[in-house]
Coordinates of C-alpha atoms in Angstrom, one line a residue:
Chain A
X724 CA 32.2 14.7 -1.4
X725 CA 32.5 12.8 -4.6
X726 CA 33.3 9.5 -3.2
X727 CA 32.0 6.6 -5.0
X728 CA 28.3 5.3 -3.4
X729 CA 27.4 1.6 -4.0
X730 CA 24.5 0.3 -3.9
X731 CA 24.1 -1.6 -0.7
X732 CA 24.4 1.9 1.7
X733 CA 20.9 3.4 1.7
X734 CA 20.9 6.7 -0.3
X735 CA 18.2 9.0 0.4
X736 CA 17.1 11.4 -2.9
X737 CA 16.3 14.7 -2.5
X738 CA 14.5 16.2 -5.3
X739 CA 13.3 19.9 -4.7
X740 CA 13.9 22.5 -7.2
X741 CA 14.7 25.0 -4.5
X742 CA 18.6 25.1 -4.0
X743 CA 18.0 26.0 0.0
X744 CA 15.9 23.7 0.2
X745 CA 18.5 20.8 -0.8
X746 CA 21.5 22.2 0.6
X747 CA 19.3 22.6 4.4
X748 CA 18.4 18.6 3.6
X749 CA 21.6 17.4 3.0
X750 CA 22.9 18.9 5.9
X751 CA 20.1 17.1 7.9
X752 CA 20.6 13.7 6.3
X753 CA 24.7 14.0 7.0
X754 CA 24.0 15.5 10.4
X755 CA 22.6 12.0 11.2
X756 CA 25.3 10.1 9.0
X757 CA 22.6 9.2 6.1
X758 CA 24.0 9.7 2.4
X759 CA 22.2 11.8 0.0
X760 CA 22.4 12.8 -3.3
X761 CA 20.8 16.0 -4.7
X762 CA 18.6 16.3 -7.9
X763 CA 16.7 19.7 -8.9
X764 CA 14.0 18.1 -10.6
X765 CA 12.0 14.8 -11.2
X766 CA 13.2 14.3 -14.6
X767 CA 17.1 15.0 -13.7
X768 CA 16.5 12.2 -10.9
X769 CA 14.4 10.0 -13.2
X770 CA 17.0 10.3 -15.7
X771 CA 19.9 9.5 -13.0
X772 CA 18.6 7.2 -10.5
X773 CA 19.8 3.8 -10.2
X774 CA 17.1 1.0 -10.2
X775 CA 19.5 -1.1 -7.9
X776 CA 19.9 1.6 -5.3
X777 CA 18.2 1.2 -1.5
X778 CA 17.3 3.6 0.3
X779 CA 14.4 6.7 -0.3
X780 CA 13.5 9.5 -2.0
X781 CA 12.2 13.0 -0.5
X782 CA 10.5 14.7 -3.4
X783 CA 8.9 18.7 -2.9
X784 CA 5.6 18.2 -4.6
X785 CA 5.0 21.3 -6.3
X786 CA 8.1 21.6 -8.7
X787 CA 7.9 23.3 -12.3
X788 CA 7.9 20.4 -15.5
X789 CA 7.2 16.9 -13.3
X790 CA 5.2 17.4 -10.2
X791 CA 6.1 15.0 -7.3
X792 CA 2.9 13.0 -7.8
X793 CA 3.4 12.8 -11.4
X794 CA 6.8 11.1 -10.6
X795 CA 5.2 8.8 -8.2
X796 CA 2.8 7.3 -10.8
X797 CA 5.9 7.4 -13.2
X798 CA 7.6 5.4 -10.3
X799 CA 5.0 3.1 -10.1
X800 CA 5.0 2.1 -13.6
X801 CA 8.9 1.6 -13.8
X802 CA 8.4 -0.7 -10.7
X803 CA 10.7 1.5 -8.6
X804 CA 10.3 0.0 -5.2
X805 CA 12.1 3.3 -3.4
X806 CA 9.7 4.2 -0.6
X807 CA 8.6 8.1 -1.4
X808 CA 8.3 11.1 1.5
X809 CA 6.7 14.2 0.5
X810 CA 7.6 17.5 1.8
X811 CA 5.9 20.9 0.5
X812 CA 5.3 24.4 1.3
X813 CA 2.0 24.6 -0.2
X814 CA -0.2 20.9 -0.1
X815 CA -3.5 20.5 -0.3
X816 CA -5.9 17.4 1.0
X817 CA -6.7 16.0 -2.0
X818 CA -2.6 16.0 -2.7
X819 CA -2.3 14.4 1.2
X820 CA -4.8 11.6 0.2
X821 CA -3.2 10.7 -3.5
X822 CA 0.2 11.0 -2.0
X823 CA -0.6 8.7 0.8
X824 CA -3.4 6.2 -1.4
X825 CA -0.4 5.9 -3.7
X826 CA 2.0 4.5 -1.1
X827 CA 3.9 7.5 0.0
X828 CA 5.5 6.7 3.5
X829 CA 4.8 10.3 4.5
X830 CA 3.5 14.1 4.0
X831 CA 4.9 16.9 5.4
X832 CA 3.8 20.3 4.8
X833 CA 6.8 23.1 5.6
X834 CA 7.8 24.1 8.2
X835 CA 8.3 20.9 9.9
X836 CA 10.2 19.8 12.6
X837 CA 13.6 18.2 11.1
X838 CA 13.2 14.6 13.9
X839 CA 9.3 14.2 12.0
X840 CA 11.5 14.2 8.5
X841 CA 13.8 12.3 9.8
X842 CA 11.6 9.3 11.6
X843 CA 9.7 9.3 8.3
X844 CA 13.0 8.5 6.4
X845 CA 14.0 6.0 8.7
X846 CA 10.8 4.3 8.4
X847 CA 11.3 4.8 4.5
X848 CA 14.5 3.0 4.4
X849 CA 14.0 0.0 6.4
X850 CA 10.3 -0.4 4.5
X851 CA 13.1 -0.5 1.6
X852 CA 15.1 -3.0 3.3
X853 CA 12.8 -5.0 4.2
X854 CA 11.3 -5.7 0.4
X855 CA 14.7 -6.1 -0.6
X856 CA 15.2 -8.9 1.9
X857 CA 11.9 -11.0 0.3
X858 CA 13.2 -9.9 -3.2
X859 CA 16.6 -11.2 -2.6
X860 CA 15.4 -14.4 -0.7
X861 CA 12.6 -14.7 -3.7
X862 CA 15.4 -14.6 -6.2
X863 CA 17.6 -17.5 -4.3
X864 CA 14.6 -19.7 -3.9
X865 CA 14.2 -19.0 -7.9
X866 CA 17.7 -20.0 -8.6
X867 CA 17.5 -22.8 -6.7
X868 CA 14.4 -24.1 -8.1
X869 CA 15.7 -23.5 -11.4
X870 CA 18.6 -26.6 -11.1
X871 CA 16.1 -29.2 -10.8
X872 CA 15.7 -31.6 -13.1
X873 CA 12.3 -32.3 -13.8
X874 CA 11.9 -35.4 -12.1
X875 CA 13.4 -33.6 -9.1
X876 CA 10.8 -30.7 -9.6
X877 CA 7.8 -33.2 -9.5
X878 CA 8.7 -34.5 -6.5
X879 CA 9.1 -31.9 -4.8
X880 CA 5.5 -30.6 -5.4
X881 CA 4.4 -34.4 -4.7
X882 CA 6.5 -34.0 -1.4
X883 CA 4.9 -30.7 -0.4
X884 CA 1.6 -32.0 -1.2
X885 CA 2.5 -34.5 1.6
X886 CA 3.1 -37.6 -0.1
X887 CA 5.1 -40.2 1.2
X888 CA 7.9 -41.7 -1.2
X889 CA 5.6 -44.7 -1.7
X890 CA 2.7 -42.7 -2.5
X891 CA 5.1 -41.1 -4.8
X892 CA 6.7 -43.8 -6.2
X893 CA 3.4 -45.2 -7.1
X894 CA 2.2 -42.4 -8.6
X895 CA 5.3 -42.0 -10.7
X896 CA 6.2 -45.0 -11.7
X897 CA 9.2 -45.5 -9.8
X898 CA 10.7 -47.2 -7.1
X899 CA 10.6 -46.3 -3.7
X900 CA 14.9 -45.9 -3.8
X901 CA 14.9 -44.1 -6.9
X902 CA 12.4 -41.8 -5.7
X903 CA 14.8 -41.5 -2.6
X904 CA 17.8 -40.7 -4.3
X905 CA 16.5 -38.1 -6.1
X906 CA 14.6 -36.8 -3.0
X907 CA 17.8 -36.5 -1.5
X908 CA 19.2 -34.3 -4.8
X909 CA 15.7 -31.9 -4.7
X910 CA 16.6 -31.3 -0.9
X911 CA 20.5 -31.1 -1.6
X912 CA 19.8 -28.2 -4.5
X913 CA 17.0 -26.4 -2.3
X914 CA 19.5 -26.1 -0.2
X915 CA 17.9 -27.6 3.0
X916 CA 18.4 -30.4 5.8
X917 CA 14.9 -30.8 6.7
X918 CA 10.8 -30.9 5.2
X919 CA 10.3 -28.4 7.5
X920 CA 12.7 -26.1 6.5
X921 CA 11.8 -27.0 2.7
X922 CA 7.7 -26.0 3.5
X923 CA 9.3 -22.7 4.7
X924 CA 11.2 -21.9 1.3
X925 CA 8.0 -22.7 -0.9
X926 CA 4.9 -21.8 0.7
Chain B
X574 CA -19.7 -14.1 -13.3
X575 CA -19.7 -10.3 -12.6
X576 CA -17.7 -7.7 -14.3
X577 CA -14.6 -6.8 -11.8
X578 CA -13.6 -4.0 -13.3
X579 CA -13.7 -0.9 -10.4
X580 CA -13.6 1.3 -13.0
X581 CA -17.2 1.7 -14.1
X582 CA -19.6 -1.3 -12.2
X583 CA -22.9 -1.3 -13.8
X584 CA -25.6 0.3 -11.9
X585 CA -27.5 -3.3 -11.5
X586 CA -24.1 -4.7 -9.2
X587 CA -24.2 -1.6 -7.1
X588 CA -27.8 -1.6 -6.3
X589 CA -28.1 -3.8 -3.8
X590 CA -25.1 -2.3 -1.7
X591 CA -25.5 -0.5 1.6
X592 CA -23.9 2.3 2.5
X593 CA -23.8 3.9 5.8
X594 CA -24.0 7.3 6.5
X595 CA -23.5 9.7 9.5
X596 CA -22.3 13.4 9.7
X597 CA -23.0 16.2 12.4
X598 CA -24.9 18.2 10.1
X599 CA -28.1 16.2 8.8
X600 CA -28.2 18.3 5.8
X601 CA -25.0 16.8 4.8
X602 CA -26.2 13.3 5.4
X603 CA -29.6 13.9 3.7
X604 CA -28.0 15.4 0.8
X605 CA -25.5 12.8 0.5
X606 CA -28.4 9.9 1.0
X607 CA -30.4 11.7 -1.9
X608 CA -27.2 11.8 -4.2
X609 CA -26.8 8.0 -3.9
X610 CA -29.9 7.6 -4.4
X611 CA -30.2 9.0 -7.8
X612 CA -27.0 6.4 -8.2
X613 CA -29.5 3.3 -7.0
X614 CA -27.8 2.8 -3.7
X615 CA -29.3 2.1 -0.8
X616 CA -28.1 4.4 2.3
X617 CA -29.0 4.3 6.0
X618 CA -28.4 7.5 8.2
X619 CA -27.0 7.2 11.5
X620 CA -27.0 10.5 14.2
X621 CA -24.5 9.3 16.4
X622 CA -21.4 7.1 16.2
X623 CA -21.7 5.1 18.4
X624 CA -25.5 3.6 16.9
X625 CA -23.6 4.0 13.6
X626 CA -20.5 1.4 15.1
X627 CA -23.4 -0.5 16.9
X628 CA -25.0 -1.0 13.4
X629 CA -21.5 -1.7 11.5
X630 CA -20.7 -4.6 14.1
X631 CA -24.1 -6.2 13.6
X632 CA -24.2 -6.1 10.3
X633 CA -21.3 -4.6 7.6
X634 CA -22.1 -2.2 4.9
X635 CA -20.2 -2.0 1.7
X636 CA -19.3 1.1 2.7
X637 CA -18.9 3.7 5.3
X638 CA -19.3 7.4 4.7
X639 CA -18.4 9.5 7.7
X640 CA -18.4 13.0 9.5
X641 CA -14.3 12.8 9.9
X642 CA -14.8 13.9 13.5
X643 CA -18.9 12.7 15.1
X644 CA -19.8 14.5 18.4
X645 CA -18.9 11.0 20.1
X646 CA -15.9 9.2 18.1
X647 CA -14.2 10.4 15.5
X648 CA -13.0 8.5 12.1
X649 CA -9.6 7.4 13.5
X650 CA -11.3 5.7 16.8
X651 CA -14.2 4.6 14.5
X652 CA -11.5 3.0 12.1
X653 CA -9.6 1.5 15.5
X654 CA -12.7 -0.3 16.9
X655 CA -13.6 -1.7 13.5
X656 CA -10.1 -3.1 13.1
X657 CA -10.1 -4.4 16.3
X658 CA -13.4 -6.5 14.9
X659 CA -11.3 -7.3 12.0
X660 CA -13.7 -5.5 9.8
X661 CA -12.2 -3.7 6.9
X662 CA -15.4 -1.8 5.6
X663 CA -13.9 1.3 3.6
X664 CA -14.9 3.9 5.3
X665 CA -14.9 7.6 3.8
X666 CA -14.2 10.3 5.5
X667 CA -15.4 13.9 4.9
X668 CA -13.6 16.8 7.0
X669 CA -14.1 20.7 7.2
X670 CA -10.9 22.9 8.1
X671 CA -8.8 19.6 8.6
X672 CA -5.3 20.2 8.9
X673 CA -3.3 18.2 6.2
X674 CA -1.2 15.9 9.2
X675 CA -4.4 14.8 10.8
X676 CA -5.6 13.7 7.1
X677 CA -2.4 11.8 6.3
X678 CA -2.8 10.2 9.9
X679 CA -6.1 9.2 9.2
X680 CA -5.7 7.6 5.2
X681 CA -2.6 6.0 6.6
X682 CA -4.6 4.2 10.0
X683 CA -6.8 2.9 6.9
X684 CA -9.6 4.9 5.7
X685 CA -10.2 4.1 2.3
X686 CA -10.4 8.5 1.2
X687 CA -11.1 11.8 3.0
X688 CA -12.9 15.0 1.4
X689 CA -12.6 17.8 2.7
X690 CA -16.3 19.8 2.2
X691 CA -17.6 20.9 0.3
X692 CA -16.8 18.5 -2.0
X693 CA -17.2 18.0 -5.7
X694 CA -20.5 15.1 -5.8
X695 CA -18.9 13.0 -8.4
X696 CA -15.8 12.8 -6.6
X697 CA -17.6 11.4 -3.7
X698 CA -19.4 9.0 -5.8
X699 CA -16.6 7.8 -7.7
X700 CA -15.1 6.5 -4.1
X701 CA -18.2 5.3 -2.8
X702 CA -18.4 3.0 -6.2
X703 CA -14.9 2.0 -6.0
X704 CA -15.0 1.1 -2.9
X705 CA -18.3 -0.9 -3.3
X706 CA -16.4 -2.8 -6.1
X707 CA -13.4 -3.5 -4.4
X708 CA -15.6 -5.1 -1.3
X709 CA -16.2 -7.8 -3.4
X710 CA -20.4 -6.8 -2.9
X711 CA -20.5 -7.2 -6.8

């Protein structure tokens, strides 16, 4: 029960401040061999959550102090990328509509039928996964830009541009082999064998 | 050269937008063309929706206010055939006695908002104008 979580296993929130309501869920989510972690209000799981977790949250809407489209916006302005599913016993349209305009992977009004929850959450968690991928591939093309030196920088957005190392080498001053050696450092740092491959990282 | 802002867009930008309207009751659409109009813009009322998809292929509005469920397509087919053009006019939904999944279904196939009548007339307004602004018909 309390063994340690880390980050890279999806964790799916549940935030409801009905205690049947959470125990019934996290029966569900280990029934299917997800991990959960209970929270009986938006400000306990605002003041707990992790910003490095994956995963998703399932937040009741109607819940006394933070509502669960109150902690969407606060979501939203902390940058919190965890995908949100609504569940509630007593929704409205105009909740359906902000819930949904404001991202929310889905809304389901109680009683529902525990495989709609669950396809919902799966579709959470690998919309979750997915933006972590670009993030995380974002983050090495960063760090790799980052070692250039400048020259190296300039010619790679001369090389991108489509310039041929005498084009180059013209433009900057330099000659043809110096702008080959260090053509050969850009593409050694970026990590890459070919231009092709080097379009692909920096589109 | 315009101001962007969605938030407020000066009567003089919206003016010149088109909105197209079409509902199964032409009291709704009547009121509704008579309530833009006291906002300066221009509305054209369709009966059917098939004329009013005809009208949106031929030429597209800035924005799209619709009987969630016409007689002869509803908003979700509507919103199908129009994406199938590749034409992403917001389109504006209004229900009576929807049920709450077929509303998520339809804001999450792409229409820009859905109200359920009757409906509050600034609320409608407000989404007509932001959706005007965001068309880039500023």
């Amino acid at each position: 029960m309390n063994k340690r979580i880390t980050s890279d296993v999806p964790i799916v929130s549940i935030i409801d401040d009905d205690e049947s309501v959470l125990d019934a869920l996290v029966f569900l989510m280990a029934s299917v061999g997800l991990q959960s972690k209970m929270f009986s209000s938006a400000k306990v799981f605002l003041a707990e959550y992790d910003p490095l977790e994956r995963g998703c949250i399932v937040s009741d809407i109607r819940m006394p102090g933070m509502s669960g489209l109150e902690l969407q916006q606060e979501l939203t302005k902390r940058d919190c990328t965890l995908p949100l599913v609504f569940i509630t016993g007593h929704g409205d349209i105009p909740m359906a509509v902000e819930a949904i305009k404001n991202g929310a992977v889905d809304f389901h009004t109680k009683p529902f039928r525990d495989q709609d929850l669950l396809d919902s959450i799966n579709k959470a968690i690998e919309q979750n996964e997915l933006l972590q991928q670009t993030t995380d591939q974002q983050n090495t093309i960063q760090r790799c830009l980052s070692t250039l030196t400048r020259r190296e920088r300039e010619i790679l957005d001369c090389v991108v541009e489509g310039k041929s190392n005498k084009l180059i080498a013209d433009q900057l001053n330099l000659s043809p082999r110096t702008v080959e050696t260090h053509r050969g450092h850009m593409m050694e740092k970026m990590q890459v064998k070919t231009l092709a491959e080097l379009f692909k990282l920096v589109q | 050269m315009y101001n962007r802002s969605t938030k407020q867009p000066s009567e003089r930008i919206v003016a010149g937008s088109i909105v197209y309207l079409a509902d199964r009751d032409m009291a709704v659409t009547h009121s509704i063309q008579l309530l833009l109009k006291t906002e300066k813009i221009v509305s054209h009322v369709f009966d059917t929706g098939e004329s009013l998809l005809n009208q949106v292929l031929k030429a597209p509005p800035a924005c799209i206010v619709m009987d969630a469920i016409m007689p002869d397509i509803d908003g979700a087919s509507l919103l199908k055939r129009m994406q199938k053009h590749g034409l992403q006019t917001p389109v504006i939904l209004l229900g009576g006695n929807s049920e709450i999944p077929a509303v998520v279904d339809a804001i999450k196939s792409g229409a820009w908002d859905y109200f359920e009548k009757p409906f509050l007339q600034h609320t409608l307004i407000d989404s007509v104008r932001r959706a005007i602004a965001l068309q880039g018909h500023l």
